[in-house]
Amino acid sequence: MKAAFRGLASRSDRGFYIQTSGAYIIGEEVGGLKPSDRVWSDISDIESITNMPSDRYHSYTDQLVREASTGVNVAIVAPTVVYGLSPSIGRRIPITIQDSIKSAKQLSMGFTMSQGRNILGYVHVEDLAEIYVGLLVDVVQGAGSNAQLWGPQAYYFANGEEHSFAEYMDALVENMKDRGAIATDVVKRVEPDKVVSELEIVKKIAAIHAFGANVRCRSDRAAKLLGWVPKGPGLIETLPEIVDLSL
């Protein structure tokens, strides 16, 4: 990253850099026990977001981007859980959704961390792409670009909707059962303070993907500056196609 920043800063015309971060920077790990009332804004809470401790997930690399803003036009895009089928030729199924399907299949049942009452944000992959498109449209303006879109506080949450993890898992196991991938719609509670050998893989994946955390935020900056409005189908609506392709 630092080499890229040095190269961009050495240009005769000011360069642009867009960093993909993640909304888990504001995550509250509760082991699935309870929802949170706090919903973060990338405008009104920007001072708190940009001053997170360096050991906070995503914080170190985010800070590197902000430090480069003296010589480069920078922006940070921080999606919540990405869902939906991507039209790309690479990874078409977002990894978080794919890993939860894989884990449920291995367990032959659904799972939640504790009661799964935690609330996560979700954004359709094509809605997420529209934020990048909006920024890139400005990039081609070069020196005529909109300075409000860039800089140390140019932080864009990408979030379209919210569900408790239990709501998501109930819908997922229903689709998996209908397709014969699992025989039951039972959802197993994984208690964070217990070690159960058959569920260790779930705990590891949950730690990576924040399955037990609250991650609640609003995409205020993208809405205000880019006119961004999520238009893609909802999470639950996309599951049948995603499950079909994942099995």
Tab-separated table of C-alpha atoms in Angstrom:
chain	number	residue	atom	x	y	z
A	1	MET	CA	0.000	0.000	0.000
A	2	LYS	CA	2.737	2.452	0.936
A	3	ALA	CA	4.490	1.840	-2.394
A	4	ALA	CA	1.221	2.514	-4.223
A	5	PHE	CA	0.770	5.742	-2.298
A	6	ARG	CA	4.316	6.881	-3.076
A	7	GLY	CA	3.747	6.194	-6.763
A	8	LEU	CA	0.428	8.023	-6.853
A	9	ALA	CA	1.851	10.978	-4.935
A	10	SER	CA	4.709	11.314	-7.440
A	11	ARG	CA	2.339	11.911	-10.374
A	12	SER	CA	2.167	15.348	-11.939
A	13	ASP	CA	-1.612	15.189	-11.536
A	14	ARG	CA	-3.089	14.092	-8.224
A	15	GLY	CA	-3.818	10.358	-8.090
A	16	PHE	CA	-6.817	8.512	-6.648
A	17	TYR	CA	-6.982	5.499	-4.346
A	18	ILE	CA	-10.086	3.591	-3.151
A	19	GLN	CA	-9.632	1.178	-0.246
A	20	THR	CA	-12.034	-1.681	0.495
A	21	SER	CA	-12.352	-1.945	4.254
A	22	GLY	CA	-15.201	-3.426	6.289
A	23	ALA	CA	-17.988	-2.290	8.582
A	24	TYR	CA	-16.801	-4.746	11.233
A	25	ILE	CA	-14.584	-1.901	12.440
A	26	ILE	CA	-17.641	-0.808	14.457
A	27	GLY	CA	-18.664	-4.360	15.336
A	28	GLU	CA	-19.785	-5.194	18.861
A	29	GLU	CA	-19.019	-8.820	19.676
A	30	VAL	CA	-21.814	-10.183	21.867
A	31	GLY	CA	-21.699	-13.886	21.050
A	32	GLY	CA	-25.196	-13.722	19.587
A	33	LEU	CA	-26.715	-12.898	22.976
A	34	LYS	CA	-28.364	-9.549	22.307
A	35	PRO	CA	-29.047	-6.890	19.671
A	36	SER	CA	-27.595	-3.404	19.867
A	37	ASP	CA	-29.514	-0.133	19.719
A	38	ARG	CA	-26.559	1.810	18.328
A	39	VAL	CA	-26.558	2.471	14.587
A	40	TRP	CA	-23.384	4.147	13.346
A	41	SER	CA	-23.372	6.962	10.776
A	42	ASP	CA	-20.409	7.541	8.470
A	43	ILE	CA	-21.104	11.271	8.772
A	44	SER	CA	-22.150	12.069	12.347
A	45	ASP	CA	-19.863	9.393	13.844
A	46	ILE	CA	-16.911	10.007	11.527
A	47	GLU	CA	-14.597	11.280	14.290
A	48	SER	CA	-15.097	8.080	16.288
A	49	ILE	CA	-14.661	5.903	13.195
A	50	THR	CA	-11.413	7.575	12.129
A	51	ASN	CA	-9.969	7.435	15.639
A	52	MET	CA	-10.485	3.751	16.365
A	53	PRO	CA	-7.653	1.996	18.253
A	54	SER	CA	-5.034	0.549	15.895
A	55	ASP	CA	-5.815	-3.017	17.016
A	56	ARG	CA	-9.436	-2.669	15.913
A	57	TYR	CA	-10.266	-4.787	12.851
A	58	HIS	CA	-9.463	-2.792	9.648
A	59	SER	CA	-8.221	0.198	11.649
A	60	TYR	CA	-4.505	-0.080	10.854
A	61	THR	CA	-4.915	-0.186	7.071
A	62	ASP	CA	-7.634	2.468	7.170
A	63	GLN	CA	-5.221	4.766	8.961
A	64	LEU	CA	-2.537	4.184	6.326
A	65	VAL	CA	-5.035	5.348	3.715
A	66	ARG	CA	-5.918	8.476	5.680
A	67	GLU	CA	-2.255	9.336	6.156
A	68	ALA	CA	-1.771	9.192	2.381
A	69	SER	CA	-4.499	11.783	1.828
A	70	THR	CA	-1.986	14.657	1.912
A	71	GLY	CA	-0.719	13.650	-1.525
A	72	VAL	CA	-3.436	11.382	-2.935
A	73	ASN	CA	-7.221	11.602	-3.242
A	74	VAL	CA	-8.360	8.705	-1.053
A	75	ALA	CA	-11.670	7.111	-0.140
A	76	ILE	CA	-12.561	4.093	1.993
A	77	VAL	CA	-15.562	1.864	1.252
A	78	ALA	CA	-16.678	-0.317	4.179
A	79	PRO	CA	-19.360	-2.875	3.320
A	80	THR	CA	-21.412	-4.873	5.764
A	81	VAL	CA	-22.050	-8.559	4.886
A	82	VAL	CA	-22.084	-8.799	1.094
A	83	TYR	CA	-24.748	-11.055	-0.427
A	84	GLY	CA	-26.226	-11.864	-3.810
A	85	LEU	CA	-24.818	-13.380	-6.970
A	86	SER	CA	-22.005	-11.371	-8.481
A	87	PRO	CA	-21.907	-10.961	-12.290
A	88	SER	CA	-18.099	-11.166	-12.157
A	89	ILE	CA	-16.139	-14.021	-13.702
A	90	GLY	CA	-14.274	-14.655	-10.461
A	91	ARG	CA	-15.835	-15.433	-7.081
A	92	ARG	CA	-19.561	-15.142	-7.771
A	93	ILE	CA	-20.818	-16.032	-4.289
A	94	PRO	CA	-19.664	-13.746	-1.464
A	95	ILE	CA	-17.418	-15.633	0.933
A	96	THR	CA	-19.371	-14.915	4.137
A	97	ILE	CA	-22.586	-16.405	2.740
A	98	GLN	CA	-20.697	-19.296	1.156
A	99	ASP	CA	-18.947	-20.177	4.422
A	100	SER	CA	-22.193	-20.184	6.396
A	101	ILE	CA	-23.734	-22.560	3.840
A	102	LYS	CA	-20.646	-24.784	3.975
A	103	SER	CA	-20.754	-24.927	7.770
A	104	ALA	CA	-24.470	-25.739	7.899
A	105	LYS	CA	-23.919	-28.527	5.386
A	106	GLN	CA	-21.047	-29.978	7.401
A	107	LEU	CA	-23.138	-29.875	10.578
A	108	SER	CA	-26.275	-31.141	8.771
A	109	MET	CA	-28.190	-28.349	10.487
A	110	GLY	CA	-28.275	-24.612	10.926
A	111	PHE	CA	-26.409	-22.802	13.667
A	112	THR	CA	-26.379	-19.559	15.602
A	113	MET	CA	-23.995	-18.131	18.139
A	114	SER	CA	-26.079	-18.440	21.301
A	115	GLN	CA	-29.619	-17.258	20.414
A	116	GLY	CA	-28.467	-15.422	17.283
A	117	ARG	CA	-30.114	-12.213	18.449
A	118	ASN	CA	-27.265	-10.042	17.175
A	119	ILE	CA	-28.044	-7.794	14.214
A	120	LEU	CA	-25.882	-7.623	11.105
A	121	GLY	CA	-26.080	-5.311	8.121
A	122	TYR	CA	-26.211	-6.755	4.598
A	123	VAL	CA	-25.561	-5.193	1.197
A	124	HIS	CA	-26.252	-6.645	-2.242
A	125	VAL	CA	-23.075	-7.046	-4.268
A	126	GLU	CA	-24.401	-4.936	-7.143
A	127	ASP	CA	-25.492	-2.149	-4.795
A	128	LEU	CA	-22.003	-2.190	-3.305
A	129	ALA	CA	-20.538	-1.907	-6.793
A	130	GLU	CA	-22.575	1.234	-7.409
A	131	ILE	CA	-20.638	3.075	-4.709
A	132	TYR	CA	-17.372	2.285	-6.491
A	133	VAL	CA	-18.932	3.321	-9.795
A	134	GLY	CA	-20.016	6.631	-8.298
A	135	LEU	CA	-16.492	7.328	-7.095
A	136	LEU	CA	-14.914	6.231	-10.383
A	137	VAL	CA	-17.211	8.506	-12.364
A	138	ASP	CA	-15.685	11.332	-10.364
A	139	VAL	CA	-12.136	10.020	-10.865
A	140	VAL	CA	-12.360	10.507	-14.641
A	141	GLN	CA	-12.983	14.202	-14.005
A	142	GLY	CA	-9.346	14.449	-12.912
A	143	ALA	CA	-8.576	17.945	-11.649
A	144	GLY	CA	-12.266	18.767	-11.914
A	145	SER	CA	-13.284	16.085	-9.433
A	146	ASN	CA	-15.476	16.797	-6.418
A	147	ALA	CA	-13.181	17.340	-3.438
A	148	GLN	CA	-16.015	16.454	-1.019
A	149	LEU	CA	-15.829	12.824	-2.150
A	150	TRP	CA	-12.185	12.378	-1.147
A	151	GLY	CA	-9.924	12.902	1.828
A	152	PRO	CA	-9.235	11.611	5.356
A	153	GLN	CA	-12.944	11.607	6.232
A	154	ALA	CA	-14.118	10.098	2.923
A	155	TYR	CA	-15.439	6.965	4.600
A	156	TYR	CA	-18.412	5.192	3.029
A	157	PHE	CA	-20.419	2.513	4.821
A	158	ALA	CA	-22.218	0.244	2.343
A	159	ASN	CA	-25.340	-1.175	3.953
A	160	GLY	CA	-28.716	-2.053	2.486
A	161	GLU	CA	-30.712	-3.902	5.144
A	162	GLU	CA	-30.499	-5.607	8.532
A	163	HIS	CA	-31.370	-9.020	9.940
A	164	SER	CA	-30.645	-10.836	13.150
A	165	PHE	CA	-28.350	-13.768	12.497
A	166	ALA	CA	-31.158	-16.090	13.621
A	167	GLU	CA	-33.496	-14.650	10.960
A	168	TYR	CA	-30.867	-15.202	8.285
A	169	MET	CA	-30.099	-18.747	9.429
A	170	ASP	CA	-33.781	-19.750	9.621
A	171	ALA	CA	-34.225	-18.714	5.982
A	172	LEU	CA	-30.991	-20.417	4.947
A	173	VAL	CA	-31.779	-23.805	6.501
A	174	GLU	CA	-35.279	-23.724	5.012
A	175	ASN	CA	-33.733	-23.390	1.546
A	176	MET	CA	-31.105	-26.050	2.251
A	177	LYS	CA	-33.693	-28.500	3.566
A	178	ASP	CA	-35.976	-27.916	0.565
A	179	ARG	CA	-33.056	-28.875	-1.704
A	180	GLY	CA	-32.111	-31.977	0.279
A	181	ALA	CA	-28.773	-30.568	1.482
A	182	ILE	CA	-29.766	-31.118	5.103
A	183	ALA	CA	-32.513	-33.284	6.571
A	184	THR	CA	-33.757	-30.918	9.267
A	185	ASP	CA	-34.552	-27.279	9.823
A	186	VAL	CA	-33.218	-27.485	13.375
A	187	VAL	CA	-30.871	-24.621	14.261
A	188	LYS	CA	-28.151	-25.501	16.761
A	189	ARG	CA	-27.112	-22.912	19.314
A	190	VAL	CA	-23.352	-22.639	19.659
A	191	GLU	CA	-22.660	-21.354	23.154
A	192	PRO	CA	-19.532	-19.174	23.197
A	193	ASP	CA	-18.373	-20.419	26.621
A	194	LYS	CA	-18.488	-24.127	25.748
A	195	VAL	CA	-16.141	-26.308	23.740
A	196	VAL	CA	-18.009	-28.804	21.594
A	197	SER	CA	-15.730	-30.653	19.184
A	198	GLU	CA	-18.184	-30.961	16.293
A	199	LEU	CA	-18.877	-27.238	16.394
A	200	GLU	CA	-15.297	-25.953	16.543
A	201	ILE	CA	-15.307	-25.190	12.823
A	202	VAL	CA	-18.356	-22.974	13.317
A	203	LYS	CA	-16.625	-21.068	16.086
A	204	LYS	CA	-13.593	-20.448	13.886
A	205	ILE	CA	-15.681	-19.242	10.958
A	206	ALA	CA	-17.851	-17.156	13.289
A	207	ALA	CA	-14.759	-15.359	14.566
A	208	ILE	CA	-13.723	-14.500	11.005
A	209	HIS	CA	-17.149	-13.400	9.782
A	210	ALA	CA	-18.613	-11.858	12.970
A	211	PHE	CA	-21.570	-14.239	13.054
A	212	GLY	CA	-22.116	-13.378	16.723
A	213	ALA	CA	-21.595	-9.609	16.499
A	214	ASN	CA	-23.748	-6.556	16.090
A	215	VAL	CA	-22.744	-4.508	13.042
A	216	ARG	CA	-25.277	-1.726	12.502
A	217	CYS	CA	-24.633	1.316	10.331
A	218	ARG	CA	-26.148	3.748	7.826
A	219	SER	CA	-24.723	4.697	4.445
A	220	ASP	CA	-25.301	8.405	5.003
A	221	ARG	CA	-22.250	9.609	3.057
A	222	ALA	CA	-22.970	7.616	-0.112
A	223	ALA	CA	-26.615	8.695	0.020
A	224	LYS	CA	-25.742	12.367	0.449
A	225	LEU	CA	-22.777	12.711	-1.927
A	226	LEU	CA	-23.425	9.990	-4.533
A	227	GLY	CA	-27.207	9.777	-4.433
A	228	TRP	CA	-26.809	6.091	-3.547
A	229	VAL	CA	-29.954	4.084	-2.890
A	230	PRO	CA	-29.804	0.265	-2.560
A	231	LYS	CA	-31.965	-1.311	-5.263
A	232	GLY	CA	-30.970	-4.966	-5.339
A	233	PRO	CA	-33.190	-7.830	-4.179
A	234	GLY	CA	-33.240	-8.521	-0.468
A	235	LEU	CA	-31.015	-11.069	1.262
A	236	ILE	CA	-33.758	-13.652	1.829
A	237	GLU	CA	-34.937	-13.334	-1.772
A	238	THR	CA	-31.468	-14.211	-3.110
A	239	LEU	CA	-30.931	-17.343	-1.019
A	240	PRO	CA	-32.597	-19.929	-3.303
A	241	GLU	CA	-30.260	-19.135	-6.207
A	242	ILE	CA	-27.209	-18.901	-3.962
A	243	VAL	CA	-27.959	-22.211	-2.239
A	244	ASP	CA	-28.505	-23.942	-5.599
A	245	LEU	CA	-25.092	-22.808	-6.838
A	246	SER	CA	-23.346	-23.623	-3.549
A	247	LEU	CA	-24.430	-27.258	-3.226
